[in-house]
PDB file of C-alpha atoms and ligand atoms in Angstrom:
ATOM      1  CA  UNK A   1      96.142  81.776  71.509  1.00  0.00           C
ATOM      2  CA  UNK A   2      99.314  83.680  72.956  1.00  0.00           C
ATOM      3  CA  UNK A   3      99.758  82.921  77.022  1.00  0.00           C
ATOM      4  CA  UNK A   4      98.355  85.561  79.159  1.00  0.00           C
ATOM      5  CA  UNK A   5      99.972  88.550  79.876  1.00  0.00           C
ATOM      6  CA  UNK A   6      98.513  88.591  83.356  1.00  0.00           C
ATOM      7  CA  UNK A   7      97.685  85.521  85.302  1.00  0.00           C
ATOM      8  CA  UNK A   8      96.277  86.159  88.887  1.00  0.00           C
ATOM      9  CA  UNK A   9      95.620  83.491  90.973  1.00  0.00           C
ATOM     10  CA  UNK A  10      94.173  82.984  94.257  1.00  0.00           C
ATOM     11  CA  UNK A  11      95.174  86.352  95.366  1.00  0.00           C
ATOM     12  CA  UNK A  12      94.221  87.675  98.845  1.00  0.00           C
ATOM     13  CA  UNK A  13      95.014  91.069 100.086  1.00  0.00           C
ATOM     14  CA  UNK A  14      94.215  93.144 103.248  1.00  0.00           C
ATOM     15  CA  UNK A  15      94.208  96.430 104.053  1.00  0.00           C
ATOM     16  CA  UNK A  16      94.923  97.421 108.065  1.00  0.00           C
ATOM     17  CA  UNK A  17      94.431  93.719 108.952  1.00  0.00           C
ATOM     18  CA  UNK A  18      90.961  93.852 107.161  1.00  0.00           C
ATOM     19  CA  UNK A  19      90.881  91.143 104.245  1.00  0.00           C
ATOM     20  CA  UNK A  20      89.349  92.901 100.951  1.00  0.00           C
ATOM     21  CA  UNK A  21      90.153  90.463  98.114  1.00  0.00           C
ATOM     22  CA  UNK A  22      89.549  86.982  98.913  1.00  0.00           C
ATOM     23  CA  UNK A  23      90.936  84.702  96.257  1.00  0.00           C
ATOM     24  CA  UNK A  24      91.069  86.880  92.870  1.00  0.00           C
ATOM     25  CA  UNK A  25      91.781  84.731  89.601  1.00  0.00           C
ATOM     26  CA  UNK A  26      91.916  86.388  86.495  1.00  0.00           C
ATOM     27  CA  UNK A  27      94.032  86.398  83.334  1.00  0.00           C
ATOM     28  CA  UNK A  28      94.281  88.811  80.655  1.00  0.00           C
ATOM     29  CA  UNK A  29      96.025  88.171  77.244  1.00  0.00           C
ATOM     30  CA  UNK A  30      97.763  90.656  75.171  1.00  0.00           C
ATOM     31  CA  UNK A  31      95.481  92.291  72.461  1.00  0.00           C
ATOM     32  CA  UNK A  32      92.176  91.757  74.419  1.00  0.00           C
ATOM     33  CA  UNK A  33      90.312  94.139  76.668  1.00  0.00           C
ATOM     34  CA  UNK A  34      88.687  93.040  79.723  1.00  0.00           C
ATOM     35  CA  UNK A  35      86.033  94.690  81.673  1.00  0.00           C
ATOM     36  CA  UNK A  36      85.792  94.139  85.749  1.00  0.00           C
ATOM     37  CA  UNK A  37      82.699  95.180  86.721  1.00  0.00           C
ATOM     38  CA  UNK A  38      81.529  95.429  90.029  1.00  0.00           C
ATOM     39  CA  UNK A  39      78.969  97.636  92.851  1.00  0.00           C
ATOM     40  CA  UNK A  40      80.779 100.042  95.229  1.00  0.00           C
ATOM     41  CA  UNK A  41      83.296  98.115  97.814  1.00  0.00           C
ATOM     42  CA  UNK A  42      83.582  95.115  96.176  1.00  0.00           C
ATOM     43  CA  UNK A  43      87.221  95.469  95.776  1.00  0.00           C
ATOM     44  CA  UNK A  44      88.130  96.870  92.455  1.00  0.00           C
ATOM     45  CA  UNK A  45      90.281  99.658  93.504  1.00  0.00           C
ATOM     46  CA  UNK A  46      91.468  97.530  95.714  1.00  0.00           C
ATOM     47  CA  UNK A  47      92.510  95.149  93.303  1.00  0.00           C
ATOM     48  CA  UNK A  48      94.163  98.212  90.747  1.00  0.00           C
ATOM     49  CA  UNK A  49      96.037  99.188  93.492  1.00  0.00           C
ATOM     50  CA  UNK A  50      97.619  95.779  94.621  1.00  0.00           C
ATOM     51  CA  UNK A  51      98.490  94.918  91.259  1.00  0.00           C
ATOM     52  CA  UNK A  52     100.776  98.143  90.913  1.00  0.00           C
ATOM     53  CA  UNK A  53     102.182  97.565  94.194  1.00  0.00           C
ATOM     54  CA  UNK A  54     100.288 100.139  96.401  1.00  0.00           C
ATOM     55  CA  UNK A  55     102.192  99.776  99.724  1.00  0.00           C
ATOM     56  CA  UNK A  56      98.657 100.053 101.722  1.00  0.00           C
ATOM     57  CA  UNK A  57      97.525  96.846 100.662  1.00  0.00           C
ATOM     58  CA  UNK A  58      98.995  93.951 102.179  1.00  0.00           C
ATOM     59  CA  UNK A  59      99.374  90.413 100.044  1.00  0.00           C
ATOM     60  CA  UNK A  60      98.716  88.016 102.232  1.00  0.00           C
ATOM     61  CA  UNK A  61      98.153  84.555  99.716  1.00  0.00           C
ATOM     62  CA  UNK A  62      98.384  84.212  95.926  1.00  0.00           C
ATOM     63  CA  UNK A  63     100.250  84.994  92.542  1.00  0.00           C
ATOM     64  CA  UNK A  64     100.543  87.442  90.135  1.00  0.00           C
ATOM     65  CA  UNK A  65     102.581  86.730  86.817  1.00  0.00           C
ATOM     66  CA  UNK A  66     103.069  89.257  84.838  1.00  0.00           C
ATOM     67  CA  UNK A  67     105.321  88.059  81.462  1.00  0.00           C
ATOM     68  CA  UNK A  68     105.839  84.865  83.614  1.00  0.00           C
ATOM     69  CA  UNK A  69     107.651  86.813  86.208  1.00  0.00           C
ATOM     70  CA  UNK A  70     106.100  87.310  90.184  1.00  0.00           C
ATOM     71  CA  UNK A  71     105.376  91.008  90.605  1.00  0.00           C
ATOM     72  CA  UNK A  72     104.392  90.557  94.434  1.00  0.00           C
ATOM     73  CA  UNK A  73     107.323  92.232  96.204  1.00  0.00           C
ATOM     74  CA  UNK A  74     108.240  94.449  93.353  1.00  0.00           C
ATOM     75  CA  UNK A  75     107.983  98.438  93.477  1.00  0.00           C
ATOM     76  CA  UNK A  76     105.532 100.227  91.573  1.00  0.00           C
ATOM     77  CA  UNK A  77     108.409 101.643  89.434  1.00  0.00           C
ATOM     78  CA  UNK A  78     109.799  98.150  88.630  1.00  0.00           C
ATOM     79  CA  UNK A  79     106.500  97.044  87.868  1.00  0.00           C
ATOM     80  CA  UNK A  80     105.619 100.365  85.700  1.00  0.00           C
ATOM     81  CA  UNK A  81     109.146  99.292  83.999  1.00  0.00           C
ATOM     82  CA  UNK A  82     107.887  95.829  82.872  1.00  0.00           C
ATOM     83  CA  UNK A  83     105.231  97.630  81.276  1.00  0.00           C
ATOM     84  CA  UNK A  84     102.058  97.833  83.713  1.00  0.00           C
ATOM     85  CA  UNK A  85     100.259 100.889  83.647  1.00  0.00           C
ATOM     86  CA  UNK A  86      97.399 102.085  85.991  1.00  0.00           C
ATOM     87  CA  UNK A  87      95.338 105.330  85.865  1.00  0.00           C
ATOM     88  CA  UNK A  88      93.795 106.097  88.637  1.00  0.00           C
ATOM     89  CA  UNK A  89      90.470 107.011  89.959  1.00  0.00           C
ATOM     90  CA  UNK A  90      91.438 109.990  91.482  1.00  0.00           C
ATOM     91  CA  UNK A  91      94.137 111.612  90.322  1.00  0.00           C
ATOM     92  CA  UNK A  92      96.682 113.738  92.247  1.00  0.00           C
ATOM     93  CA  UNK A  93      97.200 117.127  91.413  1.00  0.00           C
ATOM     94  CA  UNK A  94     101.215 118.288  91.623  1.00  0.00           C
ATOM     95  CA  UNK A  95     101.221 122.360  91.571  1.00  0.00           C
ATOM     96  CA  UNK A  96     103.891 123.971  90.229  1.00  0.00           C
ATOM     97  CA  UNK A  97     104.814 120.566  87.948  1.00  0.00           C
ATOM     98  CA  UNK A  98     103.823 121.171  84.289  1.00  0.00           C
ATOM     99  CA  UNK A  99     102.166 117.934  82.229  1.00  0.00           C
ATOM    100  CA  UNK A 100     104.648 118.272  79.549  1.00  0.00           C
ATOM    101  CA  UNK A 101     107.403 118.013  81.882  1.00  0.00           C
ATOM    102  CA  UNK A 102     105.637 115.260  84.303  1.00  0.00           C
ATOM    103  CA  UNK A 103     105.026 113.610  81.093  1.00  0.00           C
ATOM    104  CA  UNK A 104     108.184 112.998  79.973  1.00  0.00           C
ATOM    105  CA  UNK A 105     109.746 112.118  83.123  1.00  0.00           C
ATOM    106  CA  UNK A 106     107.421 109.682  83.339  1.00  0.00           C
ATOM    107  CA  UNK A 107     108.214 108.183  79.632  1.00  0.00           C
ATOM    108  CA  UNK A 108     111.907 108.566  80.485  1.00  0.00           C
ATOM    109  CA  UNK A 109     111.354 106.755  83.167  1.00  0.00           C
ATOM    110  CA  UNK A 110     110.551 103.557  81.741  1.00  0.00           C
ATOM    111  CA  UNK A 111     112.829 103.794  79.084  1.00  0.00           C
ATOM    112  CA  UNK A 112     116.516 102.425  78.840  1.00  0.00           C
ATOM    113  CA  UNK A 113     117.781 105.894  77.032  1.00  0.00           C
ATOM    114  CA  UNK A 114     116.119 109.355  77.200  1.00  0.00           C
ATOM    115  CA  UNK A 115     113.363 109.941  74.791  1.00  0.00           C
ATOM    116  CA  UNK A 116     114.822 112.962  72.623  1.00  0.00           C
ATOM    117  CA  UNK A 117     112.825 116.473  73.157  1.00  0.00           C
ATOM    118  CA  UNK A 118     111.786 116.706  69.940  1.00  0.00           C
ATOM    119  CA  UNK A 119     110.687 113.424  69.443  1.00  0.00           C
ATOM    120  CA  UNK A 120     108.878 113.933  72.837  1.00  0.00           C
ATOM    121  CA  UNK A 121     107.311 117.070  71.654  1.00  0.00           C
ATOM    122  CA  UNK A 122     106.104 115.168  68.561  1.00  0.00           C
ATOM    123  CA  UNK A 123     104.725 112.328  70.376  1.00  0.00           C
ATOM    124  CA  UNK A 124     102.983 114.778  73.022  1.00  0.00           C
ATOM    125  CA  UNK A 125     101.489 116.893  70.620  1.00  0.00           C
ATOM    126  CA  UNK A 126      99.844 113.962  68.554  1.00  0.00           C
ATOM    127  CA  UNK A 127      98.810 112.359  71.534  1.00  0.00           C
ATOM    128  CA  UNK A 128      96.910 115.322  73.397  1.00  0.00           C
ATOM    129  CA  UNK A 129      95.062 115.428  70.114  1.00  0.00           C
ATOM    130  CA  UNK A 130      93.988 111.411  70.648  1.00  0.00           C
ATOM    131  CA  UNK A 131      92.810 112.697  73.836  1.00  0.00           C
ATOM    132  CA  UNK A 132      90.887 115.503  72.647  1.00  0.00           C
ATOM    133  CA  UNK A 133      92.854 117.833  75.203  1.00  0.00           C
ATOM    134  CA  UNK A 134      93.864 121.674  73.590  1.00  0.00           C
ATOM    135  CA  UNK A 135      97.837 122.322  72.556  1.00  0.00           C
ATOM    136  CA  UNK A 136      98.004 124.626  75.598  1.00  0.00           C
ATOM    137  CA  UNK A 137      97.810 121.381  78.546  1.00  0.00           C
ATOM    138  CA  UNK A 138     101.237 120.850  78.057  1.00  0.00           C
ATOM    139  CA  UNK A 139     102.515 123.828  79.840  1.00  0.00           C
ATOM    140  CA  UNK A 140      99.843 123.529  82.587  1.00  0.00           C
ATOM    141  CA  UNK A 141     100.209 122.357  85.742  1.00  0.00           C
ATOM    142  CA  UNK A 142      99.264 118.396  86.552  1.00  0.00           C
ATOM    143  CA  UNK A 143      96.291 118.420  87.424  1.00  0.00           C
ATOM    144  CA  UNK A 144      95.648 121.568  88.895  1.00  0.00           C
ATOM    145  CA  UNK A 145      92.788 123.608  87.859  1.00  0.00           C
ATOM    146  CA  UNK A 146      91.628 120.511  85.328  1.00  0.00           C
ATOM    147  CA  UNK A 147      88.203 119.238  85.445  1.00  0.00           C
ATOM    148  CA  UNK A 148      86.864 115.560  86.533  1.00  0.00           C
ATOM    149  CA  UNK A 149      87.535 114.939  82.563  1.00  0.00           C
ATOM    150  CA  UNK A 150      90.764 116.926  82.036  1.00  0.00           C
ATOM    151  CA  UNK A 151      92.502 115.090  84.728  1.00  0.00           C
ATOM    152  CA  UNK A 152      90.511 111.705  83.007  1.00  0.00           C
ATOM    153  CA  UNK A 153      92.175 113.101  79.813  1.00  0.00           C
ATOM    154  CA  UNK A 154      95.496 113.355  81.190  1.00  0.00           C
ATOM    155  CA  UNK A 155      95.857 109.948  82.844  1.00  0.00           C
ATOM    156  CA  UNK A 156      95.014 108.460  78.580  1.00  0.00           C
ATOM    157  CA  UNK A 157      97.514 110.825  77.681  1.00  0.00           C
ATOM    158  CA  UNK A 158     100.091 109.365  80.324  1.00  0.00           C
ATOM    159  CA  UNK A 159      98.897 105.648  78.954  1.00  0.00           C
ATOM    160  CA  UNK A 160      99.292 106.900  75.184  1.00  0.00           C
ATOM    161  CA  UNK A 161     102.911 107.724  75.702  1.00  0.00           C
ATOM    162  CA  UNK A 162     104.222 105.125  78.082  1.00  0.00           C
ATOM    163  CA  UNK A 163     103.000 102.315  75.465  1.00  0.00           C
ATOM    164  CA  UNK A 164     102.287  99.704  78.441  1.00  0.00           C
ATOM    165  CA  UNK A 165     101.852  96.372  77.385  1.00  0.00           C
ATOM    166  CA  UNK A 166      99.160  96.245  80.442  1.00  0.00           C
ATOM    167  CA  UNK A 167      96.489  99.150  80.816  1.00  0.00           C
ATOM    168  CA  UNK A 168      94.440  99.132  83.744  1.00  0.00           C
ATOM    169  CA  UNK A 169      91.879 101.897  83.727  1.00  0.00           C
ATOM    170  CA  UNK A 170      90.251 102.284  87.150  1.00  0.00           C
ATOM    171  CA  UNK A 171      87.014 103.685  86.979  1.00  0.00           C
ATOM    172  CA  UNK A 172      88.828 106.357  84.187  1.00  0.00           C
ATOM    173  CA  UNK A 173      84.892 106.881  83.171  1.00  0.00           C
ATOM    174  CA  UNK A 174      83.439 108.191  86.087  1.00  0.00           C
ATOM    175  CA  UNK A 175      82.874 111.541  86.612  1.00  0.00           C
ATOM    176  CA  UNK A 176      82.425 111.934  82.613  1.00  0.00           C
ATOM    177  CA  UNK A 177      79.672 113.521  80.784  1.00  0.00           C
ATOM    178  CA  UNK A 178      78.906 111.645  77.795  1.00  0.00           C
ATOM    179  CA  UNK A 179      81.794 113.021  75.874  1.00  0.00           C
ATOM    180  CA  UNK A 180      84.183 112.498  77.930  1.00  0.00           C
ATOM    181  CA  UNK A 181      83.500 108.703  78.189  1.00  0.00           C
ATOM    182  CA  UNK A 182      83.283 108.933  74.273  1.00  0.00           C
ATOM    183  CA  UNK A 183      87.025 110.084  74.036  1.00  0.00           C
ATOM    184  CA  UNK A 184      88.557 107.666  76.640  1.00  0.00           C
ATOM    185  CA  UNK A 185      86.542 105.216  74.675  1.00  0.00           C
ATOM    186  CA  UNK A 186      87.501 106.041  71.284  1.00  0.00           C
ATOM    187  CA  UNK A 187      91.062 106.599  72.925  1.00  0.00           C
ATOM    188  CA  UNK A 188      91.094 102.796  74.209  1.00  0.00           C
ATOM    189  CA  UNK A 189      90.265 101.858  70.701  1.00  0.00           C
ATOM    190  CA  UNK A 190      92.575 103.967  69.219  1.00  0.00           C
ATOM    191  CA  UNK A 191      95.307 102.179  71.521  1.00  0.00           C
ATOM    192  CA  UNK A 192      93.951  98.811  70.982  1.00  0.00           C
ATOM    193  CA  UNK A 193      96.735  96.810  69.512  1.00  0.00           C
ATOM    194  CA  UNK A 194      97.727  92.852  69.700  1.00  0.00           C
ATOM    195  CA  UNK A 195     100.844  94.336  71.963  1.00  0.00           C
ATOM    196  CA  UNK A 196      98.444  95.715  75.050  1.00  0.00           C
ATOM    197  CA  UNK A 197      95.973  94.100  77.310  1.00  0.00           C
ATOM    198  CA  UNK A 198      93.328  96.010  78.807  1.00  0.00           C
ATOM    199  CA  UNK A 199      91.969  96.108  81.674  1.00  0.00           C
ATOM    200  CA  UNK A 200      89.009  98.541  81.987  1.00  0.00           C
ATOM    201  CA  UNK A 201      87.290  99.063  85.812  1.00  0.00           C
ATOM    202  CA  UNK A 202      84.100 100.358  86.006  1.00  0.00           C
ATOM    203  CA  UNK A 203      80.854 100.254  87.942  1.00  0.00           C
ATOM    204  CA  UNK A 204      78.442 101.427  85.126  1.00  0.00           C
ATOM    205  CA  UNK A 205      78.279  99.897  81.522  1.00  0.00           C
ATOM    206  CA  UNK A 206      78.287 103.000  79.298  1.00  0.00           C
ATOM    207  CA  UNK A 207      82.124 103.082  78.570  1.00  0.00           C
ATOM    208  CA  UNK A 208      81.231  99.705  76.886  1.00  0.00           C
ATOM    209  CA  UNK A 209      78.908 100.522  74.968  1.00  0.00           C
ATOM    210  CA  UNK A 210      81.309 102.657  73.113  1.00  0.00           C
ATOM    211  CA  UNK A 211      84.218 100.189  73.229  1.00  0.00           C
ATOM    212  CA  UNK A 212      83.554  96.378  73.354  1.00  0.00           C
ATOM    213  CA  UNK A 213      85.161  94.541  75.900  1.00  0.00           C
ATOM    214  CA  UNK A 214      86.313  90.606  74.754  1.00  0.00           C
ATOM    215  CA  UNK A 215      85.488  89.151  78.364  1.00  0.00           C
ATOM    216  CA  UNK A 216      83.459  90.760  81.384  1.00  0.00           C
ATOM    217  CA  UNK A 217      84.292  89.646  84.724  1.00  0.00           C
ATOM    218  CA  UNK A 218      81.927  90.216  87.947  1.00  0.00           C
ATOM    219  CA  UNK A 219      83.859  91.244  91.202  1.00  0.00           C
ATOM    220  CA  UNK A 220      82.016  90.775  93.784  1.00  0.00           C
ATOM    221  CA  UNK A 221      83.044  90.344  97.454  1.00  0.00           C
ATOM    222  CA  UNK A 222      86.444  90.440  96.317  1.00  0.00           C
ATOM    223  CA  UNK A 223      86.343  87.463  93.810  1.00  0.00           C
ATOM    224  CA  UNK A 224      85.471  87.257  90.388  1.00  0.00           C
ATOM    225  CA  UNK A 225      82.368  85.343  90.438  1.00  0.00           C
ATOM    226  CA  UNK A 226      81.293  85.246  86.908  1.00  0.00           C
ATOM    227  CA  UNK A 227      83.130  85.900  83.466  1.00  0.00           C
ATOM    228  CA  UNK A 228      81.536  85.770  80.453  1.00  0.00           C
ATOM    229  CA  UNK A 229      81.020  87.916  76.752  1.00  0.00           C
ATOM    230  CA  UNK A 230      79.835  91.465  76.108  1.00  0.00           C
ATOM    231  CA  UNK A 231      76.255  89.808  76.508  1.00  0.00           C
ATOM    232  CA  UNK A 232      77.538  89.844  81.018  1.00  0.00           C
ATOM    233  CA  UNK A 233      77.755  93.344  81.051  1.00  0.00           C
ATOM    234  CA  UNK A 234      74.069  94.058  79.163  1.00  0.00           C
ATOM    235  CA  UNK A 235      72.807  91.517  82.038  1.00  0.00           C
ATOM    236  CA  UNK A 236      74.211  93.769  84.540  1.00  0.00           C
ATOM    237  CA  UNK A 237      72.488  96.749  82.876  1.00  0.00           C
ATOM    238  CA  UNK A 238      69.070  94.786  82.739  1.00  0.00           C
ATOM    239  CA  UNK A 239      68.993  93.267  86.291  1.00  0.00           C
ATOM    240  CA  UNK A 240      71.226  95.868  88.075  1.00  0.00           C
ATOM    241  CA  UNK A 241      73.441  94.393  91.022  1.00  0.00           C
ATOM    242  CA  UNK A 242      71.247  94.232  93.645  1.00  0.00           C
ATOM    243  CA  UNK A 243      70.051  90.859  91.724  1.00  0.00           C
ATOM    244  CA  UNK A 244      73.609  89.621  91.109  1.00  0.00           C
ATOM    245  CA  UNK A 245      74.611  89.906  94.561  1.00  0.00           C
ATOM    246  CA  UNK A 246      71.492  87.784  95.631  1.00  0.00           C
ATOM    247  CA  UNK A 247      72.234  85.522  93.271  1.00  0.00           C
ATOM    248  CA  UNK A 248      75.824  85.116  94.798  1.00  0.00           C
ATOM    249  CA  UNK A 249      74.222  84.502  98.144  1.00  0.00           C
ATOM    250  CA  UNK A 250      74.838  88.346  99.338  1.00  0.00           C
ATOM    251  CA  UNK A 251      71.913  89.940 100.987  1.00  0.00           C
ATOM    252  CA  UNK A 252      71.365  93.696  98.707  1.00  0.00           C
ATOM    253  CA  UNK A 253      72.565  95.905 101.878  1.00  0.00           C
ATOM    254  CA  UNK A 254      75.873  93.897 103.164  1.00  0.00           C
ATOM    255  CA  UNK A 255      78.807  95.734 102.686  1.00  0.00           C
ATOM    256  CA  UNK A 256      80.211  93.748  99.995  1.00  0.00           C
ATOM    257  CA  UNK A 257      83.512  92.561 101.628  1.00  0.00           C
ATOM    258  CA  UNK A 258      82.520  92.317 104.774  1.00  0.00           C
ATOM    259  CA  UNK A 259      81.254  89.229 105.203  1.00  0.00           C
ATOM    260  CA  UNK A 260      81.933  86.139 102.909  1.00  0.00           C
ATOM    261  CA  UNK A 261      78.101  84.454 101.552  1.00  0.00           C
ATOM    262  CA  UNK A 262      76.755  81.452 103.153  1.00  0.00           C
ATOM    263  CA  UNK A 263      77.272  78.626 101.062  1.00  0.00           C
TER     264      UNK A 263
HETATM  265  N1  LIG B 301      93.141 102.484 102.251  1.00  0.00           N
HETATM  266  C1  LIG B 301      92.088 101.931 102.762  1.00  0.00           C
HETATM  267  N2  LIG B 301      91.694 101.837 104.180  1.00  0.00           N
HETATM  268  C2  LIG B 301      90.644 101.290 104.740  1.00  0.00           C
HETATM  269  N3  LIG B 301      89.896 100.550 103.721  1.00  0.00           N
HETATM  270  C3  LIG B 301      90.329 100.558 102.557  1.00  0.00           C
HETATM  271  C4  LIG B 301      91.384 101.338 101.766  1.00  0.00           C
HETATM  272  N4  LIG B 301      91.043 100.752 100.931  1.00  0.00           N
HETATM  273  C5  LIG B 301      90.083 100.383 100.772  1.00  0.00           C
HETATM  274  N5  LIG B 301      89.264 100.205 101.286  1.00  0.00           N
HETATM  275  C6  LIG B 301      88.019  98.983 101.524  1.00  0.00           C
HETATM  276  O1  LIG B 301      88.174  98.043 101.089  1.00  0.00           O
HETATM  277  C7  LIG B 301      86.569  97.871 100.275  1.00  0.00           C
HETATM  278  C8  LIG B 301      86.925  97.859  98.966  1.00  0.00           C
HETATM  279  O2  LIG B 301      86.818  99.295  98.468  1.00  0.00           O
HETATM  280  P1  LIG B 301      87.548  99.425  96.866  1.00  0.00           P
HETATM  281  O3  LIG B 301      88.312  98.500  96.398  1.00  0.00           O
HETATM  282  O4  LIG B 301      88.003 100.626  96.963  1.00  0.00           O
HETATM  283  O5  LIG B 301      86.132  99.324  96.169  1.00  0.00           O
HETATM  284  P2  LIG B 301      85.861  99.394  94.987  1.00  0.00           P
HETATM  285  O6  LIG B 301      86.242 100.358  93.949  1.00  0.00           O
HETATM  286  O7  LIG B 301      84.921  98.412  94.238  1.00  0.00           O
HETATM  287  O8  LIG B 301      84.595 100.275  95.240  1.00  0.00           O
HETATM  288  C9  LIG B 301      86.082  98.726 101.025  1.00  0.00           C
HETATM  289  O9  LIG B 301      85.277  98.514 102.055  1.00  0.00           O
HETATM  290  C10 LIG B 301      86.839 100.155 101.635  1.00  0.00           C
HETATM  291  O10 LIG B 301      86.209 100.965 102.835  1.00  0.00           O
HETATM  292 MG1  LIG B 302      86.906 102.281  93.067  1.00  0.00          MG
END
C-alpha cells in the first residue's frame, strides 16, 4: 500500500487559549474513505478547520503532513493548491456572486493555467448532474436562498470540479433529508478513486449506509480514541455515544473537551 497522503501526529490545537484537540493521531491513504465520528463538541469541526488552516485555531503541538510536507503555517489557499479540500458544515452565502463564477475562480485558483470557458462549462454541466442540481443553479447567486440540501450539494459540486487529493467533508450529511444524504453519498462513491482520499466527518451513521468507509475513527475529547472497520460505526449506532464515552472514562454529560478523563 502507498504511504498515507495525510499523516497527523500528536496534534494539539486551541481556540482562545482553550485546548480543543488534545493529541490527534490519524493517517489517511489515497483511495480510501475514512469516517470520523464523534458526539457534539468532541472537536470534529475544529479538526477540519485546523487541517485547512483556519486562523482562529492555534496549533500548539504536533504535525500535519500532507504529501510529505508540513502544512502547519501554510495559508488555506496554499493548502488548497497542494490538493486539500474542505466542505464546510455551514456553507456561507455570497450575495451577488453567481455559483458558476464562484466555481470558476475556485477552479482557477488551484490550477497553474486557467481553465478554458468551454471546458469549464462542460465540466459544470456534468458535475451539476452528478450532484443532482438543476442546470439553472449555475446562474444563481452562491448559496443565496439555497435550501440546506442544495447548499450541501453545491459543496460537493465544488469538490467534483476541484478534484482534490484529499477531501474533508464536515457533516455534509447533517440537515439533509434521506434523498440528500443518498445524493451526497453517491457523489462520494462516484468521485472515489485511487487518486483521492476521503475524510467524512459525521455525527450519524446514516451516510455510511450509502458509502462504505474503509476505516472508522472515533473522536472523543479531542483525540482519536478508537479506529476500526465499518463494524465500529454499527456498534456506535447500537450502543450510542454515551456508552462509548463511559468506556473511555468520560461521564456522559461532560462536555467532551472540557476535561481529560481520569486514568
Ligand atoms: N471558534 C470557536 N470559539 C470558541 N469555542 C470554539 C470554537 N470552535 C470550537 N469551539 C469549542 O470547541 C469544542 C469543539 O467544537 P467542535 O469542533 O465544533 O465540535 P464538533 O464539530 O465535534 O461538534 C466545543 O466546546 C466548542 O464550543
Ligand atoms: Mg461540527
